[in-house]
Short mmCIF file of C-alpha atoms in Angstrom, two decimals:
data_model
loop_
_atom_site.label_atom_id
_atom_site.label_comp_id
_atom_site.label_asym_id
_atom_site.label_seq_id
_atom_site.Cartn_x
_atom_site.Cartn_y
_atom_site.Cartn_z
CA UNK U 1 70.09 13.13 191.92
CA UNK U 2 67.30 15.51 190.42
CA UNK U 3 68.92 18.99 189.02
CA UNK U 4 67.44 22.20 189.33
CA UNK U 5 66.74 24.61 185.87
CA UNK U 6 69.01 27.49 185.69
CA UNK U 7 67.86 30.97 187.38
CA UNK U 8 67.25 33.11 184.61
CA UNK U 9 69.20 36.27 183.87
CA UNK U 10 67.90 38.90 186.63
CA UNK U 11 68.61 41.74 184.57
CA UNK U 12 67.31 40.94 181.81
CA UNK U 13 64.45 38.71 182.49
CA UNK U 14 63.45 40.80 185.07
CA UNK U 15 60.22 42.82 184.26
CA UNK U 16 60.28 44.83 187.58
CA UNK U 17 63.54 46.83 186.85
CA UNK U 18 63.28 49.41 184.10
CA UNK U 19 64.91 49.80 181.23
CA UNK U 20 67.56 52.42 180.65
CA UNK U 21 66.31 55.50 178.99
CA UNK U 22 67.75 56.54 175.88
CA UNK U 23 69.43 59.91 174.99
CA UNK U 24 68.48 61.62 171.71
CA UNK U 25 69.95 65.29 170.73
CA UNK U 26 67.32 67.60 169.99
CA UNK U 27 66.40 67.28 166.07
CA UNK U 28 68.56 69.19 163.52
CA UNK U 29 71.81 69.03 166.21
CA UNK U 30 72.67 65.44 165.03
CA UNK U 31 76.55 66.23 163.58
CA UNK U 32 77.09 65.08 160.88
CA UNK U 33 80.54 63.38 159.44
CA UNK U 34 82.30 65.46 157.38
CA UNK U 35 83.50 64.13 153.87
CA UNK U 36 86.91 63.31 153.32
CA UNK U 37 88.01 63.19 149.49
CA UNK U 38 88.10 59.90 147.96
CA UNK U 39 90.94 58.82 146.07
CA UNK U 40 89.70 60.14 143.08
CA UNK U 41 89.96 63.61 143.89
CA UNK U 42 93.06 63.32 145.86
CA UNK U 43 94.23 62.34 142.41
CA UNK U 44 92.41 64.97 140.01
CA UNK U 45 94.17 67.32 142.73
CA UNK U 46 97.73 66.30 142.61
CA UNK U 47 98.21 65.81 138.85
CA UNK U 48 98.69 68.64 136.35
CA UNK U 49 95.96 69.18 133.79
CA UNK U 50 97.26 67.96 130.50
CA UNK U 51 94.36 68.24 128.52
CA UNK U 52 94.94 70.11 125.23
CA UNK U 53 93.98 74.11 124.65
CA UNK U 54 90.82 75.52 124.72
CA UNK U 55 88.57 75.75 121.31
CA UNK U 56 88.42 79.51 121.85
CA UNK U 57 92.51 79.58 122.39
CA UNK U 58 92.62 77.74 119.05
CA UNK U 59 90.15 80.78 117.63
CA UNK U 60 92.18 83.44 118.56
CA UNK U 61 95.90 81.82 117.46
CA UNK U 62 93.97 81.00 113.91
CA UNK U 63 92.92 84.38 113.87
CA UNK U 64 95.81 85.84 115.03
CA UNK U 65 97.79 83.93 112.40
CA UNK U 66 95.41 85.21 109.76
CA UNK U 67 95.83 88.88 110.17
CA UNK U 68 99.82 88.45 110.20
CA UNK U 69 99.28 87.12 107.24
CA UNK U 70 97.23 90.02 105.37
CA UNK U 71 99.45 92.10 106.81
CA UNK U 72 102.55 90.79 105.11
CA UNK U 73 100.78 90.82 102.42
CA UNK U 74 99.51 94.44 102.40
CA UNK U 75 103.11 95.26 102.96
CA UNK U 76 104.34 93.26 100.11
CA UNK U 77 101.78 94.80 97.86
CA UNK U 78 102.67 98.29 98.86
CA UNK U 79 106.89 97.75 97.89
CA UNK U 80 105.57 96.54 94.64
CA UNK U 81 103.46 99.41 93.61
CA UNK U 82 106.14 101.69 95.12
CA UNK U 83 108.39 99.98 93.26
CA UNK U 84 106.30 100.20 89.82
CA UNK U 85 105.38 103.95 90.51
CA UNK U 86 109.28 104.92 90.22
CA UNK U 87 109.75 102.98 87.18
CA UNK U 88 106.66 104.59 85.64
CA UNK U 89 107.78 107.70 86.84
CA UNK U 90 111.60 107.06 85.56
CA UNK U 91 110.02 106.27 82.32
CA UNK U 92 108.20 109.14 81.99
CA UNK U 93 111.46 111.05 82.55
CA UNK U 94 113.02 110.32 80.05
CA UNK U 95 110.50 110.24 77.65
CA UNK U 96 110.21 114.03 78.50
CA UNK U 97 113.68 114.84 77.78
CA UNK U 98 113.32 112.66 74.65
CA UNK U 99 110.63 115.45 73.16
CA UNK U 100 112.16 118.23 74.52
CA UNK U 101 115.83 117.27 72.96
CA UNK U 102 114.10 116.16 69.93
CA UNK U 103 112.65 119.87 69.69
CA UNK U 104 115.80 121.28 69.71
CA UNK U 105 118.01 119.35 66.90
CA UNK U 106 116.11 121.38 64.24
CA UNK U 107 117.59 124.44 65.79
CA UNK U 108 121.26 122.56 66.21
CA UNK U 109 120.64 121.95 62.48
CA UNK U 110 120.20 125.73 61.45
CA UNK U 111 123.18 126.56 63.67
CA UNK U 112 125.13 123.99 61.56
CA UNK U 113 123.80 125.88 58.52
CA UNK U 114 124.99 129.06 59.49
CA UNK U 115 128.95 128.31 60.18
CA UNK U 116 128.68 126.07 56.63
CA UNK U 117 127.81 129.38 55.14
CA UNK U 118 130.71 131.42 57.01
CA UNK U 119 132.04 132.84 54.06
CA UNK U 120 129.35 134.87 52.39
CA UNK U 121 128.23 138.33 53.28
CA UNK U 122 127.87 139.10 57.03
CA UNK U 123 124.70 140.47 56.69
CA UNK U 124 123.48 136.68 55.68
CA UNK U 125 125.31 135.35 58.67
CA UNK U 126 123.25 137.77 60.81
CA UNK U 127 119.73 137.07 59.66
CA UNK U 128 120.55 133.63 59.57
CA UNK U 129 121.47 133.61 63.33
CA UNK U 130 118.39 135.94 63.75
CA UNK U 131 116.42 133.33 62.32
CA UNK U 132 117.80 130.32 64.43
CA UNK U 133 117.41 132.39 67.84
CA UNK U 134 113.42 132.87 66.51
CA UNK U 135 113.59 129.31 65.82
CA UNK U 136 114.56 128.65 69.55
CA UNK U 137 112.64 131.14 71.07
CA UNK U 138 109.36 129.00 69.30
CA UNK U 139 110.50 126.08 70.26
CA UNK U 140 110.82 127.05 74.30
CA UNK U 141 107.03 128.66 73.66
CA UNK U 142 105.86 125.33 72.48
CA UNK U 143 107.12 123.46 75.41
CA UNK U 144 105.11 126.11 77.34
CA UNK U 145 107.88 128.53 78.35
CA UNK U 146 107.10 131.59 76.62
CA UNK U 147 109.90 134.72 75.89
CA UNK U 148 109.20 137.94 78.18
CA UNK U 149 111.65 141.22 76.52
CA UNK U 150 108.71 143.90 76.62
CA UNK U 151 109.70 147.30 77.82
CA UNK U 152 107.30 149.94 78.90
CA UNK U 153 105.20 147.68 81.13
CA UNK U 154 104.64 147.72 84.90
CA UNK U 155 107.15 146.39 87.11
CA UNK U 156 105.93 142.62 87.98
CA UNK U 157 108.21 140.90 90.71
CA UNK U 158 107.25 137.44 89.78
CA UNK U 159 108.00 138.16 85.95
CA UNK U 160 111.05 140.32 86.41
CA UNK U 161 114.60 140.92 88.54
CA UNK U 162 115.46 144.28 88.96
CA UNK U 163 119.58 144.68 87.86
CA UNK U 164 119.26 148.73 88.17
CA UNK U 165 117.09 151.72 88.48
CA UNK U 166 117.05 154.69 86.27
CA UNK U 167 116.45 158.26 86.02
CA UNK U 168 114.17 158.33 82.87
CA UNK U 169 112.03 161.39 81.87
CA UNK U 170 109.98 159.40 79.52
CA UNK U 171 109.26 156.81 81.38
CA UNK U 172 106.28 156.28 84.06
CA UNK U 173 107.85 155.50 87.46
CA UNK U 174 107.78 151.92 88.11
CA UNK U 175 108.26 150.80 84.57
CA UNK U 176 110.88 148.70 82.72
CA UNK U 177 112.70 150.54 80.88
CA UNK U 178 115.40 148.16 79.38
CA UNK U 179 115.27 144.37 79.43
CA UNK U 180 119.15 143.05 79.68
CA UNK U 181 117.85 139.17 79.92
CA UNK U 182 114.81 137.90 78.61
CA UNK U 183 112.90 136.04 80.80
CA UNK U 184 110.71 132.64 80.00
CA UNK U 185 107.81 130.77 81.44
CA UNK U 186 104.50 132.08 82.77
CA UNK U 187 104.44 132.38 86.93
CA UNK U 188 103.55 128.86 87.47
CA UNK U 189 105.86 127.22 84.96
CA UNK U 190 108.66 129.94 85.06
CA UNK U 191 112.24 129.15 84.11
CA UNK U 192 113.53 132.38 84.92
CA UNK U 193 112.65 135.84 85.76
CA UNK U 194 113.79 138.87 82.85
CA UNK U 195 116.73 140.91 84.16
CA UNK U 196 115.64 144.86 83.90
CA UNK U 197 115.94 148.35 84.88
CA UNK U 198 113.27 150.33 86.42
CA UNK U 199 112.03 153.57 86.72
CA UNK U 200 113.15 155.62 89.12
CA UNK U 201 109.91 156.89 91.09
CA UNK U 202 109.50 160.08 91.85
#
């Protein structure tokens, strides 16, 4: 029994019947997928960051840590030479009232002199006492406190402490006109004014 070839495909053997036409969107519209994170990222994303400190965190702490550090210093340097000035002050102290007690024992000494010698004539006794007070009085001038007892001179309130005032014919108003304390020092380095009376001004 002779067999017959297969009829071919009609649609697509065909030529007669066209082919379908293609849609393309206009150029530039084509969207375009958008990108999802890989797995990567997901991961840098989710994790904390446990890298160490910055170099310019480490900067600052070093330098931070540096200036603490002079500054204790400074402060420890400053107690000491606080604590050094008072010594060298304290020192000085007492070296001062070392001289100035060591000025005075020859004067002690004359005293001493004069009650050992009591019992002779009064009028010794007196110009040895005389002597001793001059004694004193030189000493004080030496350590820069000189004696003030001068009557007839102007009335000075930093030199002098008026006690009274006087009705005096022969004196100039405004004068002293009797010392009753003698005074020592100079105005800068004064240990004490002279007690007097003053003129009575007209």
């Amino acid at each position: 029994m002779p067999t017959q070839p297969n009829e071919p495909d009609r649609v697509a053997s065909d030529p007669a019947e066209p082919a379908p036409e293609v849609v393309r969107p206009p150029h530039g519209d084509v969207p375009r997928p958008e990108s999802t994170p890989g797995p990567e990222a997901a991961h840098d994303t989710s994790e904390p960051d446990t890298a160490g400190p910055e170099p310019a965190d480490d900067e600052y702490a070093t330098a931070v840590q540096e200036l603490e550090d002079r500054w204790r210093r400074a402060l420890a340097d400053l107690d000491n030479l606080r604590k050094r000035h008072a010594r060298e002050l304290e020192r000085e102290r007492a070296a001062e009232r070392s001289r100035t007690a060591a000025a005075f024992l020859p004067v002690i000494d004359n005293l001493e002199l004069a009650l050992n010698h009591s019992d002779t004539a009064p009028g010794a006794i007196v110009e040895g006492i005389r002597a001793v007070r001059d004694q004193a009085v030189n000493v004080l001038e030496l350590l820069g406190y000189p004696r003030h007892a001068e009557t007839g001179v102007a009335f000075d309130p930093a030199r002098h402490e008026v006690v009274g005032v006087v009705q005096d014919p022969d004196a100039a108003p405004g004068t002293v006109v009797e010392v009753l304390r003698p005074g020592y020092g100079d105005d800068e380095t004064q240990l004490r004014p002279a007690a007097v009376t003053v003129a009575k001004r007209e």
